[in-house]
XYZ file of N, CA and C in Angstrom:
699
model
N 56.086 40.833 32.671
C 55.930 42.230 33.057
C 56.240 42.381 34.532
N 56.681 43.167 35.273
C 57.517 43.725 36.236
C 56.375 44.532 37.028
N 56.177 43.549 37.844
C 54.912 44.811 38.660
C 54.915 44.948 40.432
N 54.549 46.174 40.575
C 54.903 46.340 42.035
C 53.603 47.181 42.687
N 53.230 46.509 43.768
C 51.939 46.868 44.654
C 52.723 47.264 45.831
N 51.795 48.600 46.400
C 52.170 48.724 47.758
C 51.152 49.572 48.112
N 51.061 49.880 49.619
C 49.926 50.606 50.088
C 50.102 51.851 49.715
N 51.175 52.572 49.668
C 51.629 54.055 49.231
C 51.237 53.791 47.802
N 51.158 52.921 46.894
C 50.616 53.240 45.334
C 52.822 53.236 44.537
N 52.059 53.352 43.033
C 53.536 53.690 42.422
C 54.218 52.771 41.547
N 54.702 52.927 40.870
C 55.875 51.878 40.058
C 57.180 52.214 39.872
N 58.142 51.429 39.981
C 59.338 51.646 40.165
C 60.351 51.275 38.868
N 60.898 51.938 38.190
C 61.888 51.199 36.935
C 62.982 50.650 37.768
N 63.214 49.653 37.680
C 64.329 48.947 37.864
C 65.373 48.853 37.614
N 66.542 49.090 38.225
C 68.090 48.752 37.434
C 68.253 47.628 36.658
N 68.821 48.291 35.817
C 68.560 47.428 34.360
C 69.377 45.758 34.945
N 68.356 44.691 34.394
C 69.053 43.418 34.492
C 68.754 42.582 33.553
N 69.770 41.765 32.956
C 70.009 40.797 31.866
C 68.212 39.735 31.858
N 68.298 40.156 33.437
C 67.528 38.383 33.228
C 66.186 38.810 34.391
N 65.353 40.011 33.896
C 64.544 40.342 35.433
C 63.078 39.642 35.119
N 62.731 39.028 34.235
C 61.593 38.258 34.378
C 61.696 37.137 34.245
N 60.876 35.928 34.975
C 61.563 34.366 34.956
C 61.005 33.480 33.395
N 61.246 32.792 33.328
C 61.836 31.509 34.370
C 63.282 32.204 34.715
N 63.465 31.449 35.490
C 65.311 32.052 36.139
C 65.981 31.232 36.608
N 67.250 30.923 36.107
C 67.680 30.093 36.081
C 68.107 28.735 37.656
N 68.273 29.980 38.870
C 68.332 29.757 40.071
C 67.848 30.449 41.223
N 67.430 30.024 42.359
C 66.954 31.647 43.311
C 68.018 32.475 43.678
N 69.165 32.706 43.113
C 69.941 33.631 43.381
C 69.538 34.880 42.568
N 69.350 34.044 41.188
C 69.134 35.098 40.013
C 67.869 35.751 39.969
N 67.093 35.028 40.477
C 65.845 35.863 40.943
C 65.838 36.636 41.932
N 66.718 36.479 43.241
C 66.872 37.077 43.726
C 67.473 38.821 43.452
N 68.205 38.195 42.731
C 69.409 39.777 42.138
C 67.991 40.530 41.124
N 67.110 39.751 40.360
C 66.404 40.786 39.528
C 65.157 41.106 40.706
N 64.790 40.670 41.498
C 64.221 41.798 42.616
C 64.648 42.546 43.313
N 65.838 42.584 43.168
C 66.600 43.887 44.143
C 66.490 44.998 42.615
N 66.891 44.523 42.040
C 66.834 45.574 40.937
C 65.107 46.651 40.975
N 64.305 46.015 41.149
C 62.946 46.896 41.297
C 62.907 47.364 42.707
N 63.584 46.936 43.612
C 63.669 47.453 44.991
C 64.353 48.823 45.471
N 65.442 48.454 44.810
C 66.575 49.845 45.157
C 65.939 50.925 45.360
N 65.426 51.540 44.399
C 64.859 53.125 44.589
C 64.334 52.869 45.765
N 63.070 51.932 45.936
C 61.894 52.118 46.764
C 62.843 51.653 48.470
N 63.456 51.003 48.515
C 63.891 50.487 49.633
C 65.050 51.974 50.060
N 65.447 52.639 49.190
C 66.549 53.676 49.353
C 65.795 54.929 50.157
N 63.529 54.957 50.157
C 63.348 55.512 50.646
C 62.688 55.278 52.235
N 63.204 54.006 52.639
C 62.701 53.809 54.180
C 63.484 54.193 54.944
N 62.685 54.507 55.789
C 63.389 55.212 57.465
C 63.199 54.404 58.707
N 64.440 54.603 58.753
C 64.916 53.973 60.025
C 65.926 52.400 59.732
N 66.369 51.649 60.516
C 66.457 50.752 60.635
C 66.418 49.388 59.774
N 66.782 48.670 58.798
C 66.095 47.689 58.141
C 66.617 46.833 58.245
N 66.131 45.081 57.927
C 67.033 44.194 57.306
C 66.376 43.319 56.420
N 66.957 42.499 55.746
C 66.215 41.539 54.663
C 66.263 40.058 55.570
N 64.816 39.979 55.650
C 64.849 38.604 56.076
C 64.338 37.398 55.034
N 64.892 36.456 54.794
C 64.979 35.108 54.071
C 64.048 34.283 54.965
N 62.878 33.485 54.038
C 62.045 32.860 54.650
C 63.549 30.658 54.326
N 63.370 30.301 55.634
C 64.249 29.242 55.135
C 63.106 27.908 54.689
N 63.843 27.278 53.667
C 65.435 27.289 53.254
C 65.382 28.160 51.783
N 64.301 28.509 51.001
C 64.448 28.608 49.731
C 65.105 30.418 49.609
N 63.928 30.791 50.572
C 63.943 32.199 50.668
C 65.254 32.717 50.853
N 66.152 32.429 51.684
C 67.521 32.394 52.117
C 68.122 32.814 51.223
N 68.605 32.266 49.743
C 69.147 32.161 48.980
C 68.461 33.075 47.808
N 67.163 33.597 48.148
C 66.710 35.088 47.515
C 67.204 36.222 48.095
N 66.555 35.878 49.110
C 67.362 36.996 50.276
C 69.004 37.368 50.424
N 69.730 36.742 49.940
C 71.118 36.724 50.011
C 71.224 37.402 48.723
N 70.613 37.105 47.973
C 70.780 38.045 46.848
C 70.321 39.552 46.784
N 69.328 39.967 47.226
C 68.811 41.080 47.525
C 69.513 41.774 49.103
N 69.964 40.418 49.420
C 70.704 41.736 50.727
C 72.189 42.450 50.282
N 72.654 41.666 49.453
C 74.043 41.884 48.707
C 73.883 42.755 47.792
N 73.016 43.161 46.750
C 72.513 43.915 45.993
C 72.746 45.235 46.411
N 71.696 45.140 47.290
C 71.016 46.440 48.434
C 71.999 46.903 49.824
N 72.907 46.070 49.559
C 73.971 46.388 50.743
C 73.073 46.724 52.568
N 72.548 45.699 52.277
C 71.172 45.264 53.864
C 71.770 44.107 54.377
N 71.738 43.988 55.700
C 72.344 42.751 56.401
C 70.995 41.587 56.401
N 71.370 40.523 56.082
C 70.556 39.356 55.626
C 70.417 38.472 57.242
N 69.160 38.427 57.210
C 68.683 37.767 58.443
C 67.911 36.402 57.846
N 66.631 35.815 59.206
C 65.720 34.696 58.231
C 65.046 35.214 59.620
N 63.893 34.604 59.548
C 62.460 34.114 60.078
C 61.799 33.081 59.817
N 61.954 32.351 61.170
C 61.432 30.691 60.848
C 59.974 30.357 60.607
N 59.848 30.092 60.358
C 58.411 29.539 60.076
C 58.124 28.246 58.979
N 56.495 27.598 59.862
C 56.444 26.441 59.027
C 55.063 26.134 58.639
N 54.700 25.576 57.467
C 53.795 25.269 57.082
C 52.639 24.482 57.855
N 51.078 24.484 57.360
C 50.773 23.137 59.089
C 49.937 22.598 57.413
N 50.221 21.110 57.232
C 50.185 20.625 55.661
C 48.720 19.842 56.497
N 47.450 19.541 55.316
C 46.263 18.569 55.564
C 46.836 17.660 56.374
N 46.622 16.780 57.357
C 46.833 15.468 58.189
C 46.512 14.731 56.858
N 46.073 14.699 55.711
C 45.280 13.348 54.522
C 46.609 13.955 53.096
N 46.736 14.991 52.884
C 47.787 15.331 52.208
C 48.606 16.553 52.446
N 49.712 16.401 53.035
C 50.877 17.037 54.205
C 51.674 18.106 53.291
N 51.180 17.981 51.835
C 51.608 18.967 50.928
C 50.935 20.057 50.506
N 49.747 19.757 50.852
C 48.485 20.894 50.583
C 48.377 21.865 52.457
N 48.920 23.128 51.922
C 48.885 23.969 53.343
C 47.387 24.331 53.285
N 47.272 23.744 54.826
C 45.959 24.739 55.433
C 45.990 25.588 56.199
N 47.553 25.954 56.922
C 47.710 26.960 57.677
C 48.959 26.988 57.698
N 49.495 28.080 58.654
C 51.244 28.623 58.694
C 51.318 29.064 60.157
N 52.428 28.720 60.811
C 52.572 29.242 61.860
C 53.992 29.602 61.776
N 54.199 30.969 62.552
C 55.408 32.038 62.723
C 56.086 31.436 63.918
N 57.458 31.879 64.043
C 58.315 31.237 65.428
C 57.894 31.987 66.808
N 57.108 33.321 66.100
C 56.023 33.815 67.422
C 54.929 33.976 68.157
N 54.748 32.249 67.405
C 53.358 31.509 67.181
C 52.319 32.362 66.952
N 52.405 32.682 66.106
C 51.032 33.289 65.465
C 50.794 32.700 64.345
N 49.396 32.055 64.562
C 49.184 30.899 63.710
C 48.147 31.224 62.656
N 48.221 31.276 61.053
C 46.988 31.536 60.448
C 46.591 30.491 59.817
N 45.334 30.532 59.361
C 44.406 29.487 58.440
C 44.082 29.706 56.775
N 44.081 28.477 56.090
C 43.847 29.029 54.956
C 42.524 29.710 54.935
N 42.593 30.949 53.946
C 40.794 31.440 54.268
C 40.395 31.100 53.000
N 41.064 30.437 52.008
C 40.187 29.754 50.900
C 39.864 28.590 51.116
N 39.751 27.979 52.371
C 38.932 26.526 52.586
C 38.144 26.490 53.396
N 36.818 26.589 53.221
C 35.258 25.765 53.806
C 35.825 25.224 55.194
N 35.099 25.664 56.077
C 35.097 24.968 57.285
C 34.699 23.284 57.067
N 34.481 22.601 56.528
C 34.297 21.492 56.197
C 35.695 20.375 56.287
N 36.647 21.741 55.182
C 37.745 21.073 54.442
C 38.704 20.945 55.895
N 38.723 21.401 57.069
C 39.685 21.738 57.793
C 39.658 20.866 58.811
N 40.710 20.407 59.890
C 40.431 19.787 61.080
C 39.737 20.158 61.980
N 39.133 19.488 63.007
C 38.724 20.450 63.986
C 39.374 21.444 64.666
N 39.140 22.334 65.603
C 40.172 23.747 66.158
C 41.102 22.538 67.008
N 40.297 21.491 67.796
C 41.715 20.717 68.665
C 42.497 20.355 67.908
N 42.503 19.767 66.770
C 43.189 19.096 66.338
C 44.241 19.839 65.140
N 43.447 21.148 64.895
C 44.479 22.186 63.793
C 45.492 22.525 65.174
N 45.010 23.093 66.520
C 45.633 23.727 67.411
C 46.813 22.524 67.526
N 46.888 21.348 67.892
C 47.937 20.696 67.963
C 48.909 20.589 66.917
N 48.291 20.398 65.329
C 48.947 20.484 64.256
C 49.987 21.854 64.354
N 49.264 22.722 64.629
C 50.168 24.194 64.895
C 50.904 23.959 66.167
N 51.179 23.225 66.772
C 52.029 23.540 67.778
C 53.069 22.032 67.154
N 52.634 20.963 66.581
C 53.666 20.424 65.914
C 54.874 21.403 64.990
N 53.655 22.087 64.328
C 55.159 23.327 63.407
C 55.666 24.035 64.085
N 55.096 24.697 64.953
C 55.830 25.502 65.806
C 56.997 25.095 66.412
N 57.160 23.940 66.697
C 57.803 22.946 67.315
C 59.500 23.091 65.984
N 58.821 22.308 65.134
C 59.781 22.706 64.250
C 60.186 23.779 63.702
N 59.551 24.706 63.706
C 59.884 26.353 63.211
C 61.419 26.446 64.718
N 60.866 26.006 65.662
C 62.064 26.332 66.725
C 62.899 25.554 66.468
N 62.930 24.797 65.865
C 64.055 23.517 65.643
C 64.758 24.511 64.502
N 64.102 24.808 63.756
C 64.893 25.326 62.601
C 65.810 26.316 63.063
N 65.267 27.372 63.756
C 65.515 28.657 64.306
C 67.184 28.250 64.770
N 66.859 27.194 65.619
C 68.096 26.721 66.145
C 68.961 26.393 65.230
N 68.893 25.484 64.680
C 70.079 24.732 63.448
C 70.518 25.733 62.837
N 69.702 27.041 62.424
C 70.009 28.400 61.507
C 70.873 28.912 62.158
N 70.445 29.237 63.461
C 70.919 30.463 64.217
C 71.695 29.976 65.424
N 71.722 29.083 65.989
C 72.850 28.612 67.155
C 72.204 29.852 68.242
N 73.509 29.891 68.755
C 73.366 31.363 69.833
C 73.342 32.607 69.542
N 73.543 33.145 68.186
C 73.399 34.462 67.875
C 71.895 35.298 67.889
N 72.063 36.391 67.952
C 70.857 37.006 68.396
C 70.434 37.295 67.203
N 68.942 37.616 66.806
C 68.358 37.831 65.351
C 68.481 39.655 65.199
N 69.052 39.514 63.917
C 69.412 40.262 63.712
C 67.834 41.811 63.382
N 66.703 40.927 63.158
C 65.604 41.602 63.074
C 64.968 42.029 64.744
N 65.846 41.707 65.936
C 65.404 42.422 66.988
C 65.501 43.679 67.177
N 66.683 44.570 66.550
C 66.244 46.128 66.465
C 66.025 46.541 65.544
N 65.401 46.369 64.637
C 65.237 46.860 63.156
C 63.791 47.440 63.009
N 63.451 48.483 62.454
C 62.107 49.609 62.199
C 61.278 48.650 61.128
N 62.345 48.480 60.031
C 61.351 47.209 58.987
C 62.542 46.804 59.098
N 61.467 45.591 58.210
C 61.854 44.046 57.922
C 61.368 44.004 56.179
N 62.525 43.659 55.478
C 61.899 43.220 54.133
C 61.569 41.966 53.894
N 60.898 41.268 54.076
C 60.465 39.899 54.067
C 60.555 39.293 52.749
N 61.191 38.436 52.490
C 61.716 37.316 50.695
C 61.357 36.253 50.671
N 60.936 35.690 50.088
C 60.745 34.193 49.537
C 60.440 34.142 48.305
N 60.712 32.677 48.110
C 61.259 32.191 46.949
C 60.073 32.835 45.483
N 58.866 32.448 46.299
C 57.643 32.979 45.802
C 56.314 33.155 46.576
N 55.174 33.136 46.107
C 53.896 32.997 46.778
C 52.926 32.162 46.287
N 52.392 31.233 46.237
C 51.267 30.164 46.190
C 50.300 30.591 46.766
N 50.162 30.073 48.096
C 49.065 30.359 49.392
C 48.970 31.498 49.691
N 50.895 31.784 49.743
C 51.294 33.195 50.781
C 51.048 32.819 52.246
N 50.513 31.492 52.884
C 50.727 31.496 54.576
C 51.662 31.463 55.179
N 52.760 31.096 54.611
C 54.234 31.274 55.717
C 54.409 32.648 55.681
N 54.021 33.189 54.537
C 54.283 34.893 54.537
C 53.710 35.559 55.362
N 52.081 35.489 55.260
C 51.175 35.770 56.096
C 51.234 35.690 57.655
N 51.950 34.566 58.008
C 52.135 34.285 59.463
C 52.980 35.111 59.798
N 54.150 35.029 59.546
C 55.475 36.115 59.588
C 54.966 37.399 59.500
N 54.089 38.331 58.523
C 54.060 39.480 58.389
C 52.925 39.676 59.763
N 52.224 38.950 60.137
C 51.418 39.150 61.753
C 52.514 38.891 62.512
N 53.101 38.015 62.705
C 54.098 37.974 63.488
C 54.937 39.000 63.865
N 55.327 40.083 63.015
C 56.106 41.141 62.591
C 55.641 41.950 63.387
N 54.349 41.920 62.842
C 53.561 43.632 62.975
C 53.322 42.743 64.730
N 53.297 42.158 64.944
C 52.773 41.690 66.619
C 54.381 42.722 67.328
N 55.109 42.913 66.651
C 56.842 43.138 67.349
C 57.065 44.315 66.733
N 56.051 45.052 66.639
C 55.824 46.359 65.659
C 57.039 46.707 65.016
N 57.007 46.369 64.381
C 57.566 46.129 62.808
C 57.083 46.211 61.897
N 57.601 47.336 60.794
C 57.249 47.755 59.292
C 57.385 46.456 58.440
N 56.171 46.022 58.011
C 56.571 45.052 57.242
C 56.683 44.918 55.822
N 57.556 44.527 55.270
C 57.693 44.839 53.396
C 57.793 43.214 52.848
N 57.000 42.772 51.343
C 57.368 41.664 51.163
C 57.677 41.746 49.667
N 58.486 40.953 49.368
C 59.561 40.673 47.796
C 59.348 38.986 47.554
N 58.461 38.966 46.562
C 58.684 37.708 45.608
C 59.074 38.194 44.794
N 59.871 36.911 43.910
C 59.568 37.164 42.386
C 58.640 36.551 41.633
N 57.990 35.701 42.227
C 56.653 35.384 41.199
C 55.498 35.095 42.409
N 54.306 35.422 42.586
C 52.899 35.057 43.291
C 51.889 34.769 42.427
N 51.005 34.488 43.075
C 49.339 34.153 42.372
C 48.958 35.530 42.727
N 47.859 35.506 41.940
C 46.605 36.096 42.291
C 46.310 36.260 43.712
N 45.719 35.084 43.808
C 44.796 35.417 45.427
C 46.117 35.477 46.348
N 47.575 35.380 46.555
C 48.682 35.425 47.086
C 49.004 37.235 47.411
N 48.924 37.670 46.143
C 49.453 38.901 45.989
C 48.039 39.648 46.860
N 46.874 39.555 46.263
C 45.759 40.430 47.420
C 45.752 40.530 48.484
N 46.243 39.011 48.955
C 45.982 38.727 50.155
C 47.125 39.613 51.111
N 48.308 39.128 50.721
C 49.448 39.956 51.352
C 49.692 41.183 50.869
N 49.463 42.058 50.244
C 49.212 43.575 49.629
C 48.247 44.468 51.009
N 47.586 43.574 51.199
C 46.514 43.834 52.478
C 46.990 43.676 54.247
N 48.162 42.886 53.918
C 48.765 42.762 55.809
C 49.965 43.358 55.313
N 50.185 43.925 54.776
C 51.996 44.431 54.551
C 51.741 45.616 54.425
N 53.011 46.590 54.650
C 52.951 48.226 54.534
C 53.101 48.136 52.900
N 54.037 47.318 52.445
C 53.904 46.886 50.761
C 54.297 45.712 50.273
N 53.797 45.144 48.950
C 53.895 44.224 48.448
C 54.432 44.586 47.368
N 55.463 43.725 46.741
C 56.263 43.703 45.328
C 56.633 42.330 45.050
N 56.403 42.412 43.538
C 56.348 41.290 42.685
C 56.675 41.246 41.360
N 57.780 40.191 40.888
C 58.131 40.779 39.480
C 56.930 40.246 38.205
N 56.496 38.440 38.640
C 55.630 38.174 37.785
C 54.098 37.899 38.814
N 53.207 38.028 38.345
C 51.660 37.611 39.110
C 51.092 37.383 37.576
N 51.443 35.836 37.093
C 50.633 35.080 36.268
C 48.870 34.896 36.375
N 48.027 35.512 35.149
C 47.255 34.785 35.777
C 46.555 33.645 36.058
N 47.459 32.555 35.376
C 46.997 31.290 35.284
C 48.363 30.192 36.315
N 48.270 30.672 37.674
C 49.773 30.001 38.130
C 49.282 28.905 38.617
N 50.354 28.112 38.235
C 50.574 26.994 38.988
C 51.137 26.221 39.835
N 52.684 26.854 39.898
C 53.790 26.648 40.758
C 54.480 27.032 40.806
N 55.568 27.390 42.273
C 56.303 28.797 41.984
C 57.193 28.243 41.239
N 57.395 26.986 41.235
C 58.803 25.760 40.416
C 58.460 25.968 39.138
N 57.766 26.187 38.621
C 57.785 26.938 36.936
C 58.516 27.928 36.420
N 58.727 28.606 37.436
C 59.368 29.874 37.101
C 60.587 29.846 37.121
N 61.576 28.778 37.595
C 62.683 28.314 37.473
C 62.981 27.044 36.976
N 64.285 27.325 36.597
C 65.206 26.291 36.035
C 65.760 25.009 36.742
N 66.283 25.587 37.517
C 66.912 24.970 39.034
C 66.070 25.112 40.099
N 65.323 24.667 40.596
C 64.614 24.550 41.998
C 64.474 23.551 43.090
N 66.328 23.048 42.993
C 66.388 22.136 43.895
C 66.265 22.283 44.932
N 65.668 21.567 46.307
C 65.795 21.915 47.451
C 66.744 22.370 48.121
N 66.421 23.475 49.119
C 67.536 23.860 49.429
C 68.137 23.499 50.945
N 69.334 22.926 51.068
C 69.829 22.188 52.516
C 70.141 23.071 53.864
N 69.816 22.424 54.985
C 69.777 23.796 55.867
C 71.944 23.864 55.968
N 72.670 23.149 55.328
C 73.816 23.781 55.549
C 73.849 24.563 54.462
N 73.198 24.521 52.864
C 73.452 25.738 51.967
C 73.450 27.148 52.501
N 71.489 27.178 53.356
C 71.614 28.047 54.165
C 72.201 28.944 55.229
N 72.716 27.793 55.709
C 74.152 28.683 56.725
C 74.999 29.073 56.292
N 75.402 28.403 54.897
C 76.207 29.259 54.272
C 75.736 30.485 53.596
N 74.650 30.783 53.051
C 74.225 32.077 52.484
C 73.958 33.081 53.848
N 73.631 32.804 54.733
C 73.709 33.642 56.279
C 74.816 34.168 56.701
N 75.949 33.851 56.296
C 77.396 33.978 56.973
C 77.615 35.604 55.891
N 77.781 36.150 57.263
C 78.084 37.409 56.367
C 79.774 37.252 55.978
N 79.303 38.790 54.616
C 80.389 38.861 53.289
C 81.684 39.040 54.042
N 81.943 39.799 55.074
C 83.147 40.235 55.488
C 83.629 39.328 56.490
């Protein structure tokens, strides 16, 4: 089922697509069936916009929905800050404008101390700028004059890379909008609540990984990415 949250309220029918609920075969194709629930709603913002791709996965959603929507496709770096005991489990996210958040579903217990999260966050940060670079070279981001920002990724789990970015945003006052095609539960509340809106094609309520929902979910390489960045013309 095809569902869409936002602070204004509403549901949107979608341009009709072969393939708009997952599994899906690749993040392109997921990408293309969230532009399809977007169009109307994105046809009514003012001012300024662009679609930004969270890298590397998001990229290659975002390229689909910026092509769709005829929106110039940007990214926003950001990086996960993973347990120091297991580097795959996020306890926080930090934005390339260091604004750093915490998971708020873990017990002060479960977490490092503040010195030692604060350094962990400035390790990602570290790499969020590394990325920024390899992405972007010398060109200027294309989300420096823009009113909104539609924010993409691949999906939502945690939602903290999202979360960081959409503070990050609103820190550079910026309208912020976010597009999965599949979240959790506590993903979708959470970001429904820092975004001007949230949209989502599936919110399972038994999720487990956004890699379920696809076919293909190979990693994606930061040269794929430069290639989905390179604009059409």
């Amino acid at each position: 089922m095809m569902i869409f949250f936002s602070m204004m309220g509403g549901f949107l029918d979608g341009i009709f697509r072969p393939k708009d609920e997952g599994p899906w075969h690749n993040r392109y194709e997921a990408g293309r069936a969230l532009a399809s629930i977007l169009a109307e709603y994105v046809a009514s913002f003012d001012g300024k916009g662009v679609v930004l791709g969270l890298p590397r996965g998001g990229v290659i959603v975002g390229q689909a929905v910026a092509n769709d929507l005829k929106l110039p496709l940007d990214f926003r770096a950001v990086k996960k800050v993973g347990h120091p005991l297991q580097p795959e489990f996020a306890i926080g996210a930090v934005d390339i404008s260091g604004v750093s958040v915490k998971n708020p579903s873990l017990e002060v217990y479960e977490l490092p101390s503040e010195d030692d999260f604060s350094r962990m966050v400035e390790r990602a940060l570290e790499q969020a700028r590394e990325m920024d670079r390899e992405l972007r070279g010398d060109s200027e981001p294309k989300y420096a004059n823009a009113d909104w920002c539609l924010v993409v990724d691949d999906g939502a789990a945690t939602g903290l890379t999202l979360l960081a970015v959409a503070r990050g945003l609103k820190s550079e006052n910026k309208k912020v909008h976010i597009a999965v095609p599949v979240t959790s539960v506590q993903a979708k509340e959470m970001l429904s609540n820092e975004s001007d809106s949230f949209h989502a094609i599936e919110v399972p309520a038994h999720f487990m990984a956004v890699s379920q929902f696809y076919i293909d979910f190979a990693p994606v390489t930061t040269q794929e990415a430069k290639v989905a960045l390179m604009p059409n013309d």
